[in-house]
Tab-separated table of C-alpha atoms in Angstrom:
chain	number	residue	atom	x	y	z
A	1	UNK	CA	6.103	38.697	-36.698
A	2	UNK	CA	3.383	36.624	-38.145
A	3	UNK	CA	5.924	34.431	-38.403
A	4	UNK	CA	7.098	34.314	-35.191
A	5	UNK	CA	3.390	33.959	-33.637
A	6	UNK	CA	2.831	31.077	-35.503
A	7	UNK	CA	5.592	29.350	-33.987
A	8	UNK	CA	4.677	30.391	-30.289
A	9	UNK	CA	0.788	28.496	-30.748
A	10	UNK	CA	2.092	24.752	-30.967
A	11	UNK	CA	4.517	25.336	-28.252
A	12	UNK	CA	2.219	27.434	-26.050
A	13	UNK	CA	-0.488	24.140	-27.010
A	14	UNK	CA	1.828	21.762	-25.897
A	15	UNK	CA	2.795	23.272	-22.231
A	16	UNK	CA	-0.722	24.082	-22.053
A	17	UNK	CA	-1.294	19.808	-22.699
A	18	UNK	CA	1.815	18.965	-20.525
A	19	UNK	CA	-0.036	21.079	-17.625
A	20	UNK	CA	-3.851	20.107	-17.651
A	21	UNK	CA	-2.158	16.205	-17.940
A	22	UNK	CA	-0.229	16.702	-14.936
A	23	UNK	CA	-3.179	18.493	-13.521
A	24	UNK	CA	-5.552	15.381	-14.296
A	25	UNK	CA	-2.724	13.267	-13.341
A	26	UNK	CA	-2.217	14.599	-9.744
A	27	UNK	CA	-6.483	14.547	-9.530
A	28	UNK	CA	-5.703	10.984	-10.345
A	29	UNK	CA	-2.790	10.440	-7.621
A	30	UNK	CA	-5.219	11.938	-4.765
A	31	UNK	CA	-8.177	9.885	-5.914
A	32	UNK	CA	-5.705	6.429	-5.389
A	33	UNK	CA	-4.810	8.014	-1.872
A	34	UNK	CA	-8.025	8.464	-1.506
A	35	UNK	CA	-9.181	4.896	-2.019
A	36	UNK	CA	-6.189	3.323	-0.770
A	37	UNK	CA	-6.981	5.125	2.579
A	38	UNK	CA	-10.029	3.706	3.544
A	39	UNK	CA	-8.875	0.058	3.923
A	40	UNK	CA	-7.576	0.357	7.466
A	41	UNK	CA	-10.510	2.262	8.971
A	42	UNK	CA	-13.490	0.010	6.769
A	43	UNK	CA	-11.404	-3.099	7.873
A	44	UNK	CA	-11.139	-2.214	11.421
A	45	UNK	CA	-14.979	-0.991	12.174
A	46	UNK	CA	-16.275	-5.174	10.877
A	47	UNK	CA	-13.396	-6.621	12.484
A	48	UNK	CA	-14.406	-4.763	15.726
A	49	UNK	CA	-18.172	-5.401	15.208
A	50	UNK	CA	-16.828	-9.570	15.278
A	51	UNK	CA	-16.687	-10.316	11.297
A	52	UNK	CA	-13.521	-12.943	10.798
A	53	UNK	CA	-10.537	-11.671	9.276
A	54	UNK	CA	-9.369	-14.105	7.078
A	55	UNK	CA	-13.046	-14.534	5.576
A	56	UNK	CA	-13.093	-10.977	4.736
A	57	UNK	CA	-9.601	-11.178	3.107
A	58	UNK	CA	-10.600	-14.470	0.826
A	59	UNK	CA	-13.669	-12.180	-0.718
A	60	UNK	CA	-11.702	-9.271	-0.910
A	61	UNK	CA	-8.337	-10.088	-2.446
A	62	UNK	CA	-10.010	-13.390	-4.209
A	63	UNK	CA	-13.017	-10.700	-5.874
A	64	UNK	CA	-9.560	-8.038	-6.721
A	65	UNK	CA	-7.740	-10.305	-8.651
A	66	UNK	CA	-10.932	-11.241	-10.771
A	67	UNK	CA	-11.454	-8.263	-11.767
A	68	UNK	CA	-7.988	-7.242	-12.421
A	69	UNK	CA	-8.026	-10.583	-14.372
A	70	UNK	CA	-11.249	-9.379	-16.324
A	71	UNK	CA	-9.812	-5.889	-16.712
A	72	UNK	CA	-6.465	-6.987	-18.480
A	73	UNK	CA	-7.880	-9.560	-20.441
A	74	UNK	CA	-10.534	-7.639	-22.120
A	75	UNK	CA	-8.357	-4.514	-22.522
A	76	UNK	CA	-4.566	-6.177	-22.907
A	77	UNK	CA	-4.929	-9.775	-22.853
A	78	UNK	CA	-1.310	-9.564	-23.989
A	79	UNK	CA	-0.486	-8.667	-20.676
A	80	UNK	CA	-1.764	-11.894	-19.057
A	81	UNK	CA	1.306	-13.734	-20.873
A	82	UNK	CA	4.641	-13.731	-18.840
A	83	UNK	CA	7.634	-16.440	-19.298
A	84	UNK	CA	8.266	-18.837	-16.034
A	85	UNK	CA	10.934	-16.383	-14.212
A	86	UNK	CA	8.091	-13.329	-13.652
A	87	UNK	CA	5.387	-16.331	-12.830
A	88	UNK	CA	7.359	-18.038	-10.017
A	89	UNK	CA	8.764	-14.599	-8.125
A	90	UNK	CA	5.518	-13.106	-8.627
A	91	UNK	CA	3.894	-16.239	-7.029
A	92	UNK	CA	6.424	-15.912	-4.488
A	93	UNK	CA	6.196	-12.334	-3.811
A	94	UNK	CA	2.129	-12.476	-3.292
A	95	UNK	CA	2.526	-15.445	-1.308
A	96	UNK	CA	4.617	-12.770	1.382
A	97	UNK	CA	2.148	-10.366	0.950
A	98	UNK	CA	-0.811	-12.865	1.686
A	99	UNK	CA	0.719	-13.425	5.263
A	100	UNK	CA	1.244	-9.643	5.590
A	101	UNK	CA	-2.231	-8.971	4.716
A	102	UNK	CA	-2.788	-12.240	7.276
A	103	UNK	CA	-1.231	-10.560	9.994
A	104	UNK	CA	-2.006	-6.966	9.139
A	105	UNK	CA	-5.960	-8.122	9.655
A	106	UNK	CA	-5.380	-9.580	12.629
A	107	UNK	CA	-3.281	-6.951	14.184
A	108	UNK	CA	-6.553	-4.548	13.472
A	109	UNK	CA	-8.670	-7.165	15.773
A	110	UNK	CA	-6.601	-5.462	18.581
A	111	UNK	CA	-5.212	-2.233	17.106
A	112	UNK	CA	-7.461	0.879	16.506
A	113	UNK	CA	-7.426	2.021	12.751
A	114	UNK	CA	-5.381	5.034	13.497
A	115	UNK	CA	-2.820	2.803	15.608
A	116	UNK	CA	-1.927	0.484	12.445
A	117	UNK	CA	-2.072	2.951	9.871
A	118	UNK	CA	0.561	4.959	12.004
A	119	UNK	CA	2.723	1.880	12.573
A	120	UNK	CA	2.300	0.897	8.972
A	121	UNK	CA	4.000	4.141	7.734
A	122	UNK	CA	7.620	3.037	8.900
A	123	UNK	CA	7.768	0.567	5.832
A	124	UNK	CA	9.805	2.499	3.908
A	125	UNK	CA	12.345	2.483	6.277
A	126	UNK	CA	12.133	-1.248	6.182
A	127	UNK	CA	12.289	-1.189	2.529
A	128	UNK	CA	16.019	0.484	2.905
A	129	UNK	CA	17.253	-1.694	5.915
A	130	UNK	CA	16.538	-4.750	3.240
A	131	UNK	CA	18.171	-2.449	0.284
A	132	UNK	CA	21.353	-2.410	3.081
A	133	UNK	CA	21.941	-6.038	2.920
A	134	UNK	CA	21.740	-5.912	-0.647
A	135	UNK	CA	24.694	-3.591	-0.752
A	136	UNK	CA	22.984	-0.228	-0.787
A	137	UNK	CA	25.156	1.766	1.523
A	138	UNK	CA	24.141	2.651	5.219
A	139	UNK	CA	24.750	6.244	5.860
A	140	UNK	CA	24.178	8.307	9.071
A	141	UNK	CA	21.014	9.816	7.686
A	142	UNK	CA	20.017	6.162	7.503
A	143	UNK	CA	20.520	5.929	11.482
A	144	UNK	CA	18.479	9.025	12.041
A	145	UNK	CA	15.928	7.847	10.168
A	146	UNK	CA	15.596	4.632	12.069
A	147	UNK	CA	15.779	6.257	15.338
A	148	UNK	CA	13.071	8.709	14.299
A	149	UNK	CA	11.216	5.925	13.376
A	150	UNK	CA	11.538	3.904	16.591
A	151	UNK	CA	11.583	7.213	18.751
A	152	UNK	CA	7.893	7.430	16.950
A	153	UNK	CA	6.836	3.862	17.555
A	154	UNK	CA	7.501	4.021	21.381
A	155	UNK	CA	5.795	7.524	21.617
A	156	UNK	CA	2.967	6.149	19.687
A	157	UNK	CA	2.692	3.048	21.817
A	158	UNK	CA	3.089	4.647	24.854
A	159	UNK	CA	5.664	4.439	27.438
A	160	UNK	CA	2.740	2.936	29.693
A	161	UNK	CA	2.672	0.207	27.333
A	162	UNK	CA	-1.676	0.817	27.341
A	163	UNK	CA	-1.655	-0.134	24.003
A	164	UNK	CA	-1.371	-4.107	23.173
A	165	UNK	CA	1.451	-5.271	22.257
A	166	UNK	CA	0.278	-8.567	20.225
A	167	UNK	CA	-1.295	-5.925	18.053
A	168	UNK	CA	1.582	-4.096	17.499
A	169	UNK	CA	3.480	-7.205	16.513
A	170	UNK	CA	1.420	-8.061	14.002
A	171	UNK	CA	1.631	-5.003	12.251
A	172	UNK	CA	5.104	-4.996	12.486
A	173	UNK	CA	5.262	-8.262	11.371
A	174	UNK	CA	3.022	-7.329	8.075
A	175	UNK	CA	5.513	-4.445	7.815
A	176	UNK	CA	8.846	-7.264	7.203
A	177	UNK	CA	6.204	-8.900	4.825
A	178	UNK	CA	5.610	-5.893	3.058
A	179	UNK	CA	9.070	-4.883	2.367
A	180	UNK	CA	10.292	-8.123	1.917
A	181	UNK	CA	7.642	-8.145	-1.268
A	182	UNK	CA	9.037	-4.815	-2.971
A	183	UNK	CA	12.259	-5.250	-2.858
A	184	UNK	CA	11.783	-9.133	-3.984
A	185	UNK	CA	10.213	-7.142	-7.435
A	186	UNK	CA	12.602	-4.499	-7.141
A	187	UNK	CA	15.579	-7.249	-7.596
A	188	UNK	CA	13.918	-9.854	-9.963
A	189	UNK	CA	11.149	-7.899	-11.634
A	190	UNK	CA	12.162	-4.631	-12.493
A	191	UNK	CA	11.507	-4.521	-15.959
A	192	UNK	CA	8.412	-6.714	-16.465
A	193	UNK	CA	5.000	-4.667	-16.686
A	194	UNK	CA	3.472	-3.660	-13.500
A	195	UNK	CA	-0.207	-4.910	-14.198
A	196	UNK	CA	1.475	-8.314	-15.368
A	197	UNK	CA	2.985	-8.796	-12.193
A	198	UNK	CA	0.435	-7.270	-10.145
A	199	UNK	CA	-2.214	-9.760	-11.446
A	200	UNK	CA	-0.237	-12.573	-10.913
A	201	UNK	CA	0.479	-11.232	-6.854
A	202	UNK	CA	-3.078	-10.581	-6.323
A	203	UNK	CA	-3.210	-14.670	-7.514
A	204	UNK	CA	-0.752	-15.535	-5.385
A	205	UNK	CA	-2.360	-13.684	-2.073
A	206	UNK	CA	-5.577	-15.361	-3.145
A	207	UNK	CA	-4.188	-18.711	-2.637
A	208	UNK	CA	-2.274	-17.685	0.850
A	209	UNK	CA	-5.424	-15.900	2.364
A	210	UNK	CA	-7.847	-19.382	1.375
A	211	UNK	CA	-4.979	-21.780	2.517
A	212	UNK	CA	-4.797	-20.130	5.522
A	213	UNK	CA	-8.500	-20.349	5.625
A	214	UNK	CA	-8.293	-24.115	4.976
A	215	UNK	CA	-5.974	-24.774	7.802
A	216	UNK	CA	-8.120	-22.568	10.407
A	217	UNK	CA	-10.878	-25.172	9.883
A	218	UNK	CA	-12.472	-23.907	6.436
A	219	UNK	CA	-15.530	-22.766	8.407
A	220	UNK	CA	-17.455	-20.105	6.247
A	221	UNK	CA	-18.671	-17.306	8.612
A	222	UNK	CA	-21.332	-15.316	7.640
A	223	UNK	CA	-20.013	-11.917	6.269
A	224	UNK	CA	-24.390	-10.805	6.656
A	225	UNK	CA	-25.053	-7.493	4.539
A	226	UNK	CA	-22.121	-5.205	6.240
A	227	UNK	CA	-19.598	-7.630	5.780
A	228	UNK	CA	-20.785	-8.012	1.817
A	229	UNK	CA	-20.622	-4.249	1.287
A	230	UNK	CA	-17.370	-3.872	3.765
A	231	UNK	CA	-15.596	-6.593	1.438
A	232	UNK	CA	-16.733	-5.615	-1.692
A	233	UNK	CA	-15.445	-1.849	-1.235
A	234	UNK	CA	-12.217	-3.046	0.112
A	235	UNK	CA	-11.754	-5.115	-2.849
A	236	UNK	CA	-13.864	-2.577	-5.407
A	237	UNK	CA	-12.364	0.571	-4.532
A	238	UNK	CA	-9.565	-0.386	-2.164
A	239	UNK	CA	-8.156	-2.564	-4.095
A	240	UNK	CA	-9.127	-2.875	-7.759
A	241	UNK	CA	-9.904	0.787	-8.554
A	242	UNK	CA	-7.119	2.162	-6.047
A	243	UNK	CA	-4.502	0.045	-8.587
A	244	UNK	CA	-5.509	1.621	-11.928
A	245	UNK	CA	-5.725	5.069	-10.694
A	246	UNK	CA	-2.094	4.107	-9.414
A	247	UNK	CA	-1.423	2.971	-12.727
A	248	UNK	CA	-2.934	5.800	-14.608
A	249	UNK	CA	-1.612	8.423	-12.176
A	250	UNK	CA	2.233	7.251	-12.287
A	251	UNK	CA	2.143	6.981	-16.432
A	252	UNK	CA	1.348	10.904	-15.881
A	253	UNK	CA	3.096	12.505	-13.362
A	254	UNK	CA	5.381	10.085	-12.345
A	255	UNK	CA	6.363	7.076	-9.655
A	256	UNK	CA	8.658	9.636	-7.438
A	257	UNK	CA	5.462	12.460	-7.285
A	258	UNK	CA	2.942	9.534	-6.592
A	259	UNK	CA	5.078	8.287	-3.689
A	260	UNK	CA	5.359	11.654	-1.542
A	261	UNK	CA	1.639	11.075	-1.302
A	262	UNK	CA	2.356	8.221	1.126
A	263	UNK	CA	2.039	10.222	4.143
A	264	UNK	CA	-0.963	11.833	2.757
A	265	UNK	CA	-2.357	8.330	2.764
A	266	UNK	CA	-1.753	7.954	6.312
A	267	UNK	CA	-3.396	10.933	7.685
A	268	UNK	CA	-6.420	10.515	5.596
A	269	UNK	CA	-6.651	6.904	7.214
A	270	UNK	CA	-6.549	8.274	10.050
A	271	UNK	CA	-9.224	11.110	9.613
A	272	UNK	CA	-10.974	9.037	8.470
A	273	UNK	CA	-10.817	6.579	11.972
A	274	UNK	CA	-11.192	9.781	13.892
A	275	UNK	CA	-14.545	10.976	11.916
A	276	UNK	CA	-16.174	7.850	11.375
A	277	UNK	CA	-14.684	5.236	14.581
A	278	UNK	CA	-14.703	8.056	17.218
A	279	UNK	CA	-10.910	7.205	18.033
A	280	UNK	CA	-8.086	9.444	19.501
A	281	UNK	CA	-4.888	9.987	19.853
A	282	UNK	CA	-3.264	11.640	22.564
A	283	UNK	CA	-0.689	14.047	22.474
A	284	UNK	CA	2.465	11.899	22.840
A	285	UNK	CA	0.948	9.511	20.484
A	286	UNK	CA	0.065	12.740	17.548
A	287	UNK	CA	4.057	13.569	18.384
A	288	UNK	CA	5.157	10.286	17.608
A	289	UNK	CA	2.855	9.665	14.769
A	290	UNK	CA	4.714	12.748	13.301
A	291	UNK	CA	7.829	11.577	13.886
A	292	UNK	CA	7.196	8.512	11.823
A	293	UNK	CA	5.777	10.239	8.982
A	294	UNK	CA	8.673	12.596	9.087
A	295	UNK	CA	10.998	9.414	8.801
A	296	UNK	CA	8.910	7.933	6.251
A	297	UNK	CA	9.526	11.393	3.929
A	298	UNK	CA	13.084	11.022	4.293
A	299	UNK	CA	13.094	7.143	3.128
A	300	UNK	CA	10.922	8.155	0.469
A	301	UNK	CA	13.140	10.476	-0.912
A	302	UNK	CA	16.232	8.480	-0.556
A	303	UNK	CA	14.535	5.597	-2.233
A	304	UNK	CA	14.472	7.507	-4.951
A	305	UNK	CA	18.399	8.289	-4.811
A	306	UNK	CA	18.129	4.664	-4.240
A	307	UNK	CA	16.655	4.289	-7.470
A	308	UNK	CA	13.512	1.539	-6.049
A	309	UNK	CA	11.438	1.523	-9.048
A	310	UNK	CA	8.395	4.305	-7.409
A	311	UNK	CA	5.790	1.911	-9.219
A	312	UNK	CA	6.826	-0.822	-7.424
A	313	UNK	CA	7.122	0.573	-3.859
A	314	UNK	CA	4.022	2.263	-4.475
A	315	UNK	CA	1.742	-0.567	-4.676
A	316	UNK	CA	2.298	-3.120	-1.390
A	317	UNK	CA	-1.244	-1.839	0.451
A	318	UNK	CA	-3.311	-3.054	2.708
């Protein structure tokens, strides 16, 4: 019996470990929602108070991918080495996501916060209409979800059209942009380490975001003290921070858990629009807000049939 007992302890030790690391790992997972959340909402009230878009992005993705720099090369300066192949599609792949991000700002200089962050949410299905032409097959369920996702967007624009449509397009636009960056890594980068590859993305939008600023006339405009503390949580917390608790979260519970929190993402962007921005939705647009999310949890999950690397797909924010 003694016996017996003394064999029970390590294994009731380890499922006791297993379960307070998933615990901390899920704490983790929330906390990246969390952070992730607030970079539609933040970015929307100083665009709307008249701070430039692109100026913000060159101190926040520019002051990101110095301190992910910092962070990697203090802690696993091994990391910052990568052969020629995983440099040039990495370069190639932030250079996308530097026009998304282009476009995504300046779709929130006529969208409200809760608007984008809505619209945002269909790029999963995006992410599988590029997997398609890649040879991933197109099933039914694929149709459905890509009429539940348009059914959503023209609820959630309004059949009145009050909403503008530039806007819109420019989301949408940052949405191609978006999905045309994971599945780029998906195909090319699969098995090269995520931080390696983020660092070298973050470079890569650096360089699009202060070209573009370049060709728009490479006028500074004042950020004054919001526009400081606006940028430097976007890039601190939205950004930076948002990435390692990605990182840390998905090397404990998982990529597939940390990507059902998507959704979760949305609607806390867009509490956090409604609390803090005093915007609303009305009652066609809540219905077809859930009708995207609802199509977003079914791309999700067949992503993962689908076998897109979660860490990957997770990571493409704004």
């Amino acid at each position: 019996m003694e016996q017996g007992e003394a064999a029970a302890r390590p294994v009731a030790g380890a499922a006791t470990s297993f379960r307070s690391r998933a615990w901390f790992g899920w704490v983790l997972a929330l906390t990246a929602s969390a952070s992730f959340s607030v970079a539609t909402p933040l970015a929307r009230a100083v665009i709307a108070d008249g701070l430039d878009p692109t100026t913000l992005l060159v101190v926040r993705i520019g002051l990101a991918a110095l301190l992910l720099g910092l962070t990697i090369g203090l802690t696993t300066p091994s990391q910052l080495r990568a052969d020629g192949r995983c440099v040039r599609i990495s370069l190639a792949a932030g250079s996308v996501n530097s026009i998304g991000m282009l476009t995504y700002f300046w779709g929130l200089q006529r969208l409200e916060a809760s608007m984008a962050a809505m619209l945002i949410a269909i790029s999963p299905i995006g992410v599988l209409s590029l997997l398609a032409l890649r040879g991933e097959k197109v099933t039914y369920r694929h149709a459905v979800r890509l009429a539940l996702a348009l059914a959503g967007v023209y609820l959630l624009i309004g059949p009145g059209g009050q909403v503008d449509p530039i806007g819109v397009l420019w989301i949408l636009a940052a949405l191609v942009c978006f999905a045309v960056q994971l599945v780029t890594l998906q195909w090319y980068l699969m098995d090269y380490e995520a931080r390696t590859v983020t660092f070298y993305v973050l470079v890569a939008m650096t360089l699009g975001v202060v070209v573009m600023w370049l060709l728009e006339g490479a006028v500074w405009h004042p950020l004054g003290v919001k526009g400081w503390v606006a940028a430097v949580v976007l890039a601190v917390v939205s950004t930076y921070l948002s990435r390692l608790l990605l990182f840390a979260a998905v090397s404990r519970i998982g990529g597939g858990q940390m990507a059902m929190l998507s959704p979760v993402e949305t609607l806390l962007s867009v509490l956090w629009a409604f609390l803090f921005l005093g915007e609303r939705l009305s009652p066609l647009q809540w219905a077809g807000g859930a009708l995207i999310l609802f199509s977003a949890v079914l791309a999700i999950q067949r992503l993962g049939i689908a076998r897109l690397r979660p860490r990957w797909r997770l990571w493409a924010k704004s």
